[in-house]
Amino acid sequence: MLVFGTRPEAIKMAPLVNALKDELDYFDLKVCVTSQHREMLDQVLNIFNIKPDIDLNLMKKNQKLPNLTSSILNKMQKVLKKFQPDIVLVHGDTTTTLATSMAAFYESIPVGHVEAGLRTYNLKAPFPEEFNRQITGKITKWHFAPTELSQQNLLSEGINQSSIIVTGNTVIDALHLILKRIDKDKVRQKNLKNILNASLPFDWQNEHFVLVTAHRRENFGNGFLKIFTAIKELALKYPKIHFVYPVHLNSNVSKPVNEILNGFDNIYLIKPLEYEQFIYLLKYSYLVLTDSGGIQEEAPSLGKPVLVMRESTERPEAVDAGTVKLVGSNQKKIVEGVSRLLNDKKHYQKMSRAHNPFGDGLACKRILDVLRTI
Ligand code: UD1
Ligand code: UDP
């Protein structure tokens, strides 16, 4: 049974669902969504044509972590009791991941953790994700670590080598799948262009634009205030540069975004994009400003410099490779970081070397190889 609930988990589990679907003579597969996210999850289910067997439909507007955790835990325990899967696969570090792993633990059902071993070792950043993944790691039987570094983290925590499998990140499988689908289909490309043209009234295929996303809980309040003020400063400083920002549906994000960034000619506040549209737009972007986890993995593969608006990252591989730079939620650092990329060609070229330390697109195959032996 695969369990997920948010947009990024769905994107990263989708290629695994599809790989398992190809082997239904061997695997009895159940897909359970908690629907910790609703619209943003449905966008992904739709793109990857996934119809969940179980949908707990739990999202509430402005949900609080204790309520969300306890409802997932209670509901998932019932689901696991009923279906008695041989293994539960969870992903990453969300509340869905934590509560599902706990429910599996209480039901004595083994857990496989996809994207295991990412760490900042700071329980406050990312919050609560660092806690979620460490606890999930305690419960996990099979750790599917994306990189050597994530394997090293697990080994240093005393986890047995035999239960760790370095697979690459399934996000690269998803990215390859989507890029291939777009590349080989001219009609699809035309549709994508039409959709993006409808929300972006400038020549986004030829003019420079900065792609922005932000949603981390530790940036709520003061962090977002500084981030959005920095973007406003940049938009005023560089009137010919466009800033495209698909705004996360969390009102802790959308409210201050609209208060600070609405009404500028070169800032486009748009709805969350479907994954395919987002990746297509990412391909045309000049640089990325984000606090997202997944985008730190995708953008380097497409040779896009990323400025990460966080104090630390659990994905230092791309920082070491030079494609990702941390600027925190520091207004001065954000403005300086973007300005340098816009003004210094050499610096831009150095950061935009296509580089992918996160996988070769075969992560799902490696996970299935393990699942077949269980
Ligand atoms: C969650 C994850 C985070 C992940 C992020 C991906 C936790 C604690 N956080 O954060 O790790 O990086 O998803 O985006 O698990 N909302 C909607 N519609 C949607 C989705 C969200 O309206 O489709 C609004 C709702 O008001 C919801 C709120 O956003 O209550 C927050 O959603 P939640 O899943 O609790 O937190 P995220 O900040 O999205
Ligand atoms: N993404 C998307 N539409 C958008 C913005 C992002 O499909 O409008 C995708 C993006 O390509 C990446 C994932 O969503 O795969 C990242 O999700 P998010 O930043 O919400 O969560 P995180 O990765 O930080 O957990």
Tab-separated table of C-alpha atoms and ligand atoms in Angstrom:
chain	number	residue	atom	x	y	z
A	1	MET	CA	0.000	0.000	0.000
A	2	LEU	CA	1.297	3.423	-0.984
A	3	VAL	CA	0.119	6.306	1.182
A	4	PHE	CA	0.537	10.003	0.390
A	5	GLY	CA	-1.358	13.237	0.841
A	6	THR	CA	0.367	16.368	-0.462
A	7	ARG	CA	1.393	17.658	-3.888
A	8	PRO	CA	5.128	16.868	-3.655
A	9	GLU	CA	4.563	13.383	-2.214
A	10	ALA	CA	2.129	12.643	-5.042
A	11	ILE	CA	4.600	13.846	-7.688
A	12	LYS	CA	7.364	11.694	-6.227
A	13	MET	CA	5.195	8.615	-5.615
A	14	ALA	CA	3.389	8.791	-8.977
A	15	PRO	CA	6.125	7.088	-11.028
A	16	LEU	CA	6.248	4.352	-8.393
A	17	VAL	CA	2.484	3.836	-8.569
A	18	ASN	CA	2.747	3.576	-12.331
A	19	ALA	CA	5.703	1.173	-12.184
A	20	LEU	CA	3.773	-1.043	-9.752
A	21	LYS	CA	0.686	-0.887	-11.972
A	22	ASP	CA	2.788	-2.488	-14.723
A	23	GLU	CA	3.334	-5.520	-12.485
A	24	LEU	CA	-0.119	-6.184	-11.121
A	25	ASP	CA	0.303	-9.889	-11.822
A	26	TYR	CA	2.948	-9.852	-9.083
A	27	PHE	CA	1.919	-7.011	-6.740
A	28	ASP	CA	-1.463	-6.467	-5.172
A	29	LEU	CA	-1.421	-2.666	-5.109
A	30	LYS	CA	-3.520	-0.276	-3.069
A	31	VAL	CA	-3.131	3.495	-3.296
A	32	CYS	CA	-4.396	5.434	-0.299
A	33	VAL	CA	-4.487	9.228	-0.242
A	34	THR	CA	-5.035	11.076	3.012
A	35	SER	CA	-5.790	14.236	1.002
A	36	GLN	CA	-3.851	16.379	3.428
A	37	HIS	CA	-3.922	18.589	0.307
A	38	ARG	CA	-7.009	18.613	-1.894
A	39	GLU	CA	-6.861	20.734	-5.072
A	40	MET	CA	-3.054	20.543	-5.263
A	41	LEU	CA	-3.120	16.765	-4.794
A	42	ASP	CA	-5.896	16.304	-7.339
A	43	GLN	CA	-3.859	18.232	-9.926
A	44	VAL	CA	-1.121	15.590	-9.639
A	45	LEU	CA	-3.471	12.582	-9.565
A	46	ASN	CA	-4.988	13.940	-12.736
A	47	ILE	CA	-1.681	14.476	-14.591
A	48	PHE	CA	-0.442	10.977	-13.736
A	49	ASN	CA	-3.845	9.368	-14.178
A	50	ILE	CA	-3.932	7.867	-10.684
A	51	LYS	CA	-7.261	6.811	-9.189
A	52	PRO	CA	-6.768	6.116	-5.477
A	53	ASP	CA	-8.400	3.036	-3.962
A	54	ILE	CA	-8.929	4.897	-0.691
A	55	ASP	CA	-9.396	8.644	-0.271
A	56	LEU	CA	-9.612	9.866	3.324
A	57	ASN	CA	-10.467	13.400	2.153
A	58	LEU	CA	-9.020	14.962	5.305
A	59	MET	CA	-7.984	18.459	4.244
A	60	LYS	CA	-9.511	21.306	6.175
A	61	LYS	CA	-8.865	24.964	5.394
A	62	ASN	CA	-6.095	26.315	7.607
A	63	GLN	CA	-5.645	22.965	9.318
A	64	LYS	CA	-3.524	22.731	12.462
A	65	LEU	CA	-0.833	20.090	12.869
A	66	PRO	CA	-2.192	18.297	15.994
A	67	ASN	CA	-5.664	17.837	14.452
A	68	LEU	CA	-4.283	16.762	11.104
A	69	THR	CA	-1.845	14.323	12.725
A	70	SER	CA	-4.490	12.735	14.931
A	71	SER	CA	-7.080	12.409	12.167
A	72	ILE	CA	-4.574	10.767	9.808
A	73	LEU	CA	-3.370	8.456	12.602
A	74	ASN	CA	-6.918	7.377	13.517
A	75	LYS	CA	-8.132	6.954	9.954
A	76	MET	CA	-4.985	5.227	8.726
A	77	GLN	CA	-5.083	2.725	11.560
A	78	LYS	CA	-8.567	1.669	10.445
A	79	VAL	CA	-7.456	1.439	6.818
A	80	LEU	CA	-4.423	-0.677	7.719
A	81	LYS	CA	-6.491	-2.940	9.963
A	82	LYS	CA	-8.947	-3.521	7.151
A	83	PHE	CA	-6.518	-4.073	4.272
A	84	GLN	CA	-3.589	-5.650	6.176
A	85	PRO	CA	-0.932	-4.745	3.573
A	86	ASP	CA	2.390	-6.620	3.672
A	87	ILE	CA	4.227	-3.341	3.390
A	88	VAL	CA	3.294	0.329	3.606
A	89	LEU	CA	5.280	2.768	1.497
A	90	VAL	CA	5.431	6.379	2.665
A	91	HIS	CA	7.375	9.314	1.298
A	92	GLY	CA	9.583	12.030	2.725
A	93	ASP	CA	8.576	14.135	5.673
A	94	THR	CA	4.984	15.354	5.747
A	95	THR	CA	2.359	14.905	8.454
A	96	THR	CA	0.873	12.163	6.279
A	97	THR	CA	4.235	10.381	6.384
A	98	LEU	CA	4.639	10.665	10.150
A	99	ALA	CA	1.084	9.682	11.092
A	100	THR	CA	0.902	6.843	8.567
A	101	SER	CA	4.207	5.384	9.768
A	102	MET	CA	2.952	5.554	13.345
A	103	ALA	CA	-0.304	3.828	12.404
A	104	ALA	CA	1.683	1.113	10.617
A	105	PHE	CA	3.916	0.740	13.657
A	106	TYR	CA	0.893	0.271	15.935
A	107	GLU	CA	-0.474	-2.358	13.524
A	108	SER	CA	2.952	-4.093	13.235
A	109	ILE	CA	3.017	-3.536	9.484
A	110	PRO	CA	6.487	-2.882	8.028
A	111	VAL	CA	7.215	0.512	6.508
A	112	GLY	CA	9.283	1.333	3.435
A	113	HIS	CA	10.430	4.948	3.428
A	114	VAL	CA	10.935	6.539	0.031
A	115	GLU	CA	13.295	9.563	0.123
A	116	ALA	CA	14.810	8.420	3.410
A	117	GLY	CA	17.773	9.943	5.220
A	118	LEU	CA	17.481	13.639	4.315
A	119	ARG	CA	18.585	15.669	7.322
A	120	THR	CA	19.365	19.165	8.537
A	121	TYR	CA	19.644	17.966	12.166
A	122	ASN	CA	17.769	21.110	13.176
A	123	LEU	CA	14.299	20.191	14.444
A	124	LYS	CA	13.109	23.742	13.812
A	125	ALA	CA	14.101	23.877	10.130
A	126	PRO	CA	12.353	22.653	8.198
A	127	PHE	CA	9.540	22.559	10.760
A	128	PRO	CA	7.982	20.077	11.376
A	129	GLU	CA	9.508	18.054	8.513
A	130	GLU	CA	12.874	17.315	10.167
A	131	PHE	CA	11.026	15.754	13.119
A	132	ASN	CA	8.659	13.858	10.818
A	133	ARG	CA	11.424	12.207	8.825
A	134	GLN	CA	13.589	11.361	11.841
A	135	ILE	CA	10.663	9.637	13.576
A	136	THR	CA	9.672	7.868	10.367
A	137	GLY	CA	13.277	6.675	10.089
A	138	LYS	CA	12.968	5.005	13.513
A	139	ILE	CA	9.983	2.997	12.330
A	140	THR	CA	11.199	2.180	8.828
A	141	LYS	CA	12.291	-1.289	7.750
A	142	TRP	CA	13.455	-0.425	4.210
A	143	HIS	CA	15.121	2.964	3.789
A	144	PHE	CA	15.102	4.021	0.129
A	145	ALA	CA	17.775	6.712	0.313
A	146	PRO	CA	18.059	8.986	-2.727
A	147	THR	CA	21.797	9.737	-2.491
A	148	GLU	CA	25.045	8.478	-0.916
A	149	LEU	CA	24.840	11.388	1.493
A	150	SER	CA	21.367	10.436	2.712
A	151	GLN	CA	22.668	6.884	3.168
A	152	GLN	CA	25.583	8.267	5.232
A	153	ASN	CA	23.142	10.158	7.477
A	154	LEU	CA	21.249	6.942	8.179
A	155	LEU	CA	24.425	4.947	8.815
A	156	SER	CA	25.648	7.591	11.258
A	157	GLU	CA	22.359	7.160	13.159
A	158	GLY	CA	23.163	3.483	13.614
A	159	ILE	CA	20.823	2.130	10.948
A	160	ASN	CA	21.959	-1.159	9.534
A	161	GLN	CA	23.540	-0.981	6.068
A	162	SER	CA	21.473	-3.967	4.934
A	163	SER	CA	18.220	-2.029	5.355
A	164	ILE	CA	19.382	0.968	3.262
A	165	ILE	CA	19.109	1.024	-0.519
A	166	VAL	CA	20.487	3.981	-2.498
A	167	THR	CA	17.995	4.482	-5.294
A	168	GLY	CA	18.236	8.045	-6.591
A	169	ASN	CA	15.276	10.342	-6.064
A	170	THR	CA	11.976	9.366	-7.684
A	171	VAL	CA	11.470	13.074	-8.483
A	172	ILE	CA	13.931	12.578	-11.342
A	173	ASP	CA	11.860	9.614	-12.589
A	174	ALA	CA	8.804	11.898	-12.533
A	175	LEU	CA	10.683	14.711	-14.244
A	176	HIS	CA	11.975	12.433	-17.033
A	177	LEU	CA	8.506	11.005	-17.543
A	178	ILE	CA	6.908	14.429	-17.888
A	179	LEU	CA	9.683	15.895	-20.059
A	180	LYS	CA	9.519	12.911	-22.401
A	181	ARG	CA	5.764	13.234	-22.637
A	182	ILE	CA	6.020	16.941	-23.479
A	183	ASP	CA	8.957	16.555	-25.907
A	184	LYS	CA	7.312	13.969	-28.097
A	185	ASP	CA	3.898	15.619	-28.366
A	186	LYS	CA	3.549	18.874	-30.337
A	187	VAL	CA	-0.157	19.203	-29.510
A	188	ARG	CA	0.613	18.928	-25.802
A	189	GLN	CA	3.266	21.651	-26.165
A	190	LYS	CA	0.786	23.908	-27.936
A	191	ASN	CA	-1.802	23.347	-25.204
A	192	LEU	CA	0.745	24.083	-22.496
A	193	LYS	CA	1.737	27.306	-24.255
A	194	ASN	CA	-1.902	28.355	-24.576
A	195	ILE	CA	-2.588	27.686	-20.892
A	196	LEU	CA	0.496	29.597	-19.786
A	197	ASN	CA	-0.202	32.456	-22.215
A	198	ALA	CA	-3.613	32.840	-20.624
A	199	SER	CA	-2.148	33.614	-17.202
A	200	LEU	CA	1.125	35.299	-18.224
A	201	PRO	CA	0.659	38.441	-20.317
A	202	PHE	CA	4.301	38.755	-21.459
A	203	ASP	CA	6.590	36.882	-23.838
A	204	TRP	CA	7.676	34.280	-21.258
A	205	GLN	CA	9.348	32.136	-23.906
A	206	ASN	CA	11.827	34.886	-24.783
A	207	GLU	CA	11.962	37.407	-21.949
A	208	HIS	CA	13.781	36.839	-18.651
A	209	PHE	CA	11.669	35.881	-15.672
A	210	VAL	CA	12.300	34.745	-12.121
A	211	LEU	CA	10.148	31.810	-11.007
A	212	VAL	CA	9.159	32.147	-7.342
A	213	THR	CA	7.578	29.728	-4.869
A	214	ALA	CA	7.389	29.787	-1.055
A	215	HIS	CA	5.405	27.968	1.591
A	216	ARG	CA	7.588	26.770	4.513
A	217	ARG	CA	6.041	26.993	7.967
A	218	GLU	CA	9.239	28.378	9.523
A	219	ASN	CA	8.924	31.350	7.122
A	220	PHE	CA	5.332	32.143	8.224
A	221	GLY	CA	5.000	35.691	9.554
A	222	ASN	CA	8.241	37.632	9.717
A	223	GLY	CA	10.115	35.380	7.260
A	224	PHE	CA	7.510	35.902	4.537
A	225	LEU	CA	7.394	39.609	5.284
A	226	LYS	CA	11.127	39.863	4.531
A	227	ILE	CA	10.909	37.532	1.507
A	228	PHE	CA	8.012	39.365	-0.135
A	229	THR	CA	9.520	42.770	0.617
A	230	ALA	CA	12.718	41.590	-1.105
A	231	ILE	CA	10.719	40.518	-4.178
A	232	LYS	CA	8.955	43.886	-4.235
A	233	GLU	CA	12.325	45.650	-4.034
A	234	LEU	CA	13.633	43.517	-6.924
A	235	ALA	CA	10.558	44.132	-9.071
A	236	LEU	CA	11.003	47.887	-8.638
A	237	LYS	CA	14.758	47.720	-9.228
A	238	TYR	CA	14.423	45.595	-12.410
A	239	PRO	CA	11.237	46.706	-14.205
A	240	LYS	CA	12.154	44.691	-17.338
A	241	ILE	CA	12.469	41.421	-15.403
A	242	HIS	CA	9.264	39.503	-14.755
A	243	PHE	CA	8.494	37.676	-11.517
A	244	VAL	CA	6.150	34.707	-11.887
A	245	TYR	CA	4.786	33.356	-8.647
A	246	PRO	CA	2.320	30.430	-8.487
A	247	VAL	CA	1.017	31.039	-4.976
A	248	HIS	CA	0.543	28.119	-2.558
A	249	LEU	CA	-3.086	27.796	-1.386
A	250	ASN	CA	-2.188	28.045	2.308
A	251	SER	CA	-3.690	31.338	3.508
A	252	ASN	CA	-0.642	31.925	5.713
A	253	VAL	CA	1.127	32.376	2.371
A	254	SER	CA	-1.512	33.808	0.058
A	255	LYS	CA	-2.665	36.550	2.444
A	256	PRO	CA	0.708	38.303	2.925
A	257	VAL	CA	1.620	37.659	-0.733
A	258	ASN	CA	-1.445	39.533	-1.899
A	259	GLU	CA	-0.989	42.288	0.661
A	260	ILE	CA	2.617	42.977	-0.360
A	261	LEU	CA	2.985	41.916	-4.001
A	262	ASN	CA	-0.339	42.667	-5.643
A	263	GLY	CA	-0.572	45.459	-8.204
A	264	PHE	CA	2.921	45.457	-9.730
A	265	ASP	CA	3.200	45.361	-13.553
A	266	ASN	CA	6.040	42.819	-13.565
A	267	ILE	CA	4.805	40.512	-10.758
A	268	TYR	CA	2.360	37.768	-11.752
A	269	LEU	CA	0.616	36.106	-8.819
A	270	ILE	CA	-1.033	33.025	-10.299
A	271	LYS	CA	-2.746	29.865	-9.009
A	272	PRO	CA	-0.669	26.713	-8.358
A	273	LEU	CA	0.210	25.233	-11.738
A	274	GLU	CA	-0.333	21.635	-12.751
A	275	TYR	CA	2.971	19.752	-12.562
A	276	GLU	CA	3.401	19.564	-16.316
A	277	GLN	CA	2.770	23.297	-16.718
A	278	PHE	CA	5.139	24.082	-13.885
A	279	ILE	CA	7.969	22.019	-15.369
A	280	TYR	CA	7.393	23.550	-18.794
A	281	LEU	CA	7.586	27.028	-17.281
A	282	LEU	CA	10.658	26.077	-15.244
A	283	LYS	CA	12.404	25.168	-18.511
A	284	TYR	CA	11.891	28.729	-19.764
A	285	SER	CA	12.718	30.514	-16.493
A	286	TYR	CA	15.953	32.445	-16.005
A	287	LEU	CA	16.393	31.626	-12.337
A	288	VAL	CA	14.432	30.251	-9.412
A	289	LEU	CA	13.745	31.760	-6.010
A	290	THR	CA	12.191	29.212	-3.677
A	291	ASP	CA	11.984	27.583	-0.259
A	292	SER	CA	10.676	24.339	-1.786
A	293	GLY	CA	12.369	20.979	-1.354
A	294	GLY	CA	11.382	19.359	-4.647
A	295	ILE	CA	12.246	22.365	-6.791
A	296	GLN	CA	15.814	22.278	-5.408
A	297	GLU	CA	16.050	18.847	-7.027
A	298	GLU	CA	14.303	19.578	-10.332
A	299	ALA	CA	15.815	22.958	-11.224
A	300	PRO	CA	19.480	21.813	-11.232
A	301	SER	CA	18.554	19.043	-13.701
A	302	LEU	CA	17.289	21.739	-16.041
A	303	GLY	CA	20.334	23.959	-15.497
A	304	LYS	CA	18.458	26.660	-13.621
A	305	PRO	CA	20.241	28.523	-10.818
A	306	VAL	CA	18.294	28.288	-7.569
A	307	LEU	CA	18.385	30.702	-4.664
A	308	VAL	CA	16.923	28.905	-1.657
A	309	MET	CA	15.132	31.107	0.849
A	310	ARG	CA	16.040	28.957	3.830
A	311	GLU	CA	18.819	29.028	6.408
A	312	SER	CA	19.756	25.377	5.834
A	313	THR	CA	18.977	22.585	3.409
A	314	GLU	CA	18.680	18.824	3.642
A	315	ARG	CA	19.760	18.731	-0.008
A	316	PRO	CA	23.361	19.995	0.144
A	317	GLU	CA	24.327	17.996	-2.950
A	318	ALA	CA	23.257	20.773	-5.335
A	319	VAL	CA	24.832	23.451	-3.116
A	320	ASP	CA	28.139	21.553	-3.332
A	321	ALA	CA	27.708	21.316	-7.097
A	322	GLY	CA	27.245	25.091	-7.288
A	323	THR	CA	23.706	25.222	-8.758
A	324	VAL	CA	21.943	26.034	-5.492
A	325	LYS	CA	22.776	28.861	-3.102
A	326	LEU	CA	21.205	29.541	0.313
A	327	VAL	CA	19.987	33.099	0.855
A	328	GLY	CA	17.710	32.511	3.854
A	329	SER	CA	14.756	34.791	4.436
A	330	ASN	CA	17.209	37.676	4.552
A	331	GLN	CA	15.957	40.610	2.460
A	332	LYS	CA	19.459	41.917	1.675
A	333	LYS	CA	20.808	38.487	0.693
A	334	ILE	CA	17.818	37.763	-1.557
A	335	VAL	CA	18.148	41.088	-3.370
A	336	GLU	CA	21.915	40.691	-3.710
A	337	GLY	CA	21.649	37.062	-4.852
A	338	VAL	CA	19.117	37.822	-7.599
A	339	SER	CA	20.935	41.025	-8.634
A	340	ARG	CA	24.219	39.179	-9.038
A	341	LEU	CA	22.624	36.505	-11.212
A	342	LEU	CA	20.981	39.195	-13.353
A	343	ASN	CA	24.097	41.361	-13.701
A	344	ASP	CA	27.054	38.974	-13.663
A	345	LYS	CA	27.015	36.702	-16.750
A	346	LYS	CA	29.981	34.617	-15.604
A	347	HIS	CA	28.395	33.948	-12.238
A	348	TYR	CA	25.130	33.048	-13.969
A	349	GLN	CA	26.847	30.623	-16.337
A	350	LYS	CA	28.696	28.971	-13.474
A	351	MET	CA	25.490	28.416	-11.530
A	352	SER	CA	23.439	27.330	-14.528
A	353	ARG	CA	25.573	24.369	-15.525
A	354	ALA	CA	23.055	21.537	-15.809
A	355	HIS	CA	23.779	19.183	-12.986
A	356	ASN	CA	21.862	16.423	-11.388
A	357	PRO	CA	23.155	14.865	-8.174
A	358	PHE	CA	19.738	13.421	-7.342
A	359	GLY	CA	19.307	10.443	-9.618
A	360	ASP	CA	19.249	8.891	-13.057
A	361	GLY	CA	15.517	8.314	-13.435
A	362	LEU	CA	15.761	4.664	-12.369
A	363	ALA	CA	14.845	5.070	-8.698
A	364	CYS	CA	11.505	3.267	-9.067
A	365	LYS	CA	13.142	0.325	-10.795
A	366	ARG	CA	15.564	-0.039	-7.851
A	367	ILE	CA	12.712	0.176	-5.334
A	368	LEU	CA	10.741	-2.485	-7.217
A	369	ASP	CA	13.808	-4.729	-7.335
A	370	VAL	CA	13.783	-4.674	-3.523
A	371	LEU	CA	10.001	-5.068	-3.200
A	372	ARG	CA	10.108	-8.202	-5.370
A	373	THR	CA	12.434	-9.872	-2.866
A	374	ILE	CA	10.205	-9.252	0.152
B	1	UD1	C1	2.632	20.551	3.481
B	1	UD1	C2	3.766	19.791	4.161
B	1	UD1	C3	5.112	20.276	3.667
B	1	UD1	C4	5.185	20.276	2.160
B	1	UD1	C5	4.008	21.040	1.591
B	1	UD1	C6	4.014	20.929	0.092
B	1	UD1	C7	3.411	19.101	6.480
B	1	UD1	C8	3.507	19.491	7.897
B	1	UD1	N1	3.720	20.055	5.590
B	1	UD1	O1	2.688	21.892	3.901
B	1	UD1	O2	6.142	19.456	4.182
B	1	UD1	O3	6.384	20.890	1.777
B	1	UD1	O4	2.799	20.455	2.079
B	1	UD1	O5	3.238	21.912	-0.503
B	1	UD1	O6	3.044	17.991	6.173
B	1	UD1	N2	-4.470	24.134	1.041
B	1	UD1	C9	-5.571	24.189	0.199
B	1	UD1	N3	-5.612	23.325	-0.858
B	1	UD1	C10	-4.620	22.441	-1.140
B	1	UD1	C11	-3.505	22.414	-0.290
B	1	UD1	C12	-3.448	23.253	0.805
B	1	UD1	O7	-6.477	24.973	0.399
B	1	UD1	O8	-4.731	21.686	-2.113
B	1	UD1	C13	-4.431	25.051	2.212
B	1	UD1	C14	-5.426	24.615	3.303
B	1	UD1	O9	-5.927	25.738	3.943
B	1	UD1	C15	-4.539	23.821	4.256
B	1	UD1	C16	-3.265	24.643	4.189
B	1	UD1	O10	-3.133	24.990	2.812
B	1	UD1	O11	-5.077	23.772	5.561
B	1	UD1	C17	-2.023	23.968	4.697
B	1	UD1	O12	-1.843	22.660	4.189
B	1	UD1	P1	-0.855	21.637	4.968
B	1	UD1	O13	-0.781	20.376	4.216
B	1	UD1	O14	-1.231	21.550	6.398
B	1	UD1	O15	0.523	22.380	4.955
B	1	UD1	P2	1.451	22.868	3.791
B	1	UD1	O16	1.963	24.198	4.222
B	1	UD1	O17	0.772	22.745	2.485
B	2	UDP	N1	4.957	22.406	-8.335
B	2	UDP	C1	3.821	22.318	-9.143
B	2	UDP	N2	3.085	23.450	-9.346
B	2	UDP	C2	3.413	24.642	-8.796
B	2	UDP	C3	4.552	24.713	-7.957
B	2	UDP	C4	5.292	23.568	-7.749
B	2	UDP	O1	3.505	21.253	-9.668
B	2	UDP	O2	2.714	25.622	-9.030
B	2	UDP	C5	5.733	21.163	-8.079
B	2	UDP	C6	7.227	21.274	-8.260
B	2	UDP	O3	7.596	20.968	-9.589
B	2	UDP	C7	7.756	20.257	-7.267
B	2	UDP	C8	6.696	20.227	-6.169
B	2	UDP	O4	5.550	20.860	-6.719
B	2	UDP	O5	7.812	18.955	-7.817
B	2	UDP	C9	7.182	20.959	-4.966
B	2	UDP	O6	6.127	21.122	-4.076
B	2	UDP	P1	6.229	22.094	-2.838
B	2	UDP	O7	7.213	23.158	-3.113
B	2	UDP	O8	4.830	22.501	-2.522
B	2	UDP	O9	6.695	21.119	-1.660
B	2	UDP	P2	8.143	20.635	-1.155
B	2	UDP	O10	8.865	20.047	-2.302
B	2	UDP	O11	8.807	21.841	-0.554
B	2	UDP	O12	7.816	19.647	-0.102
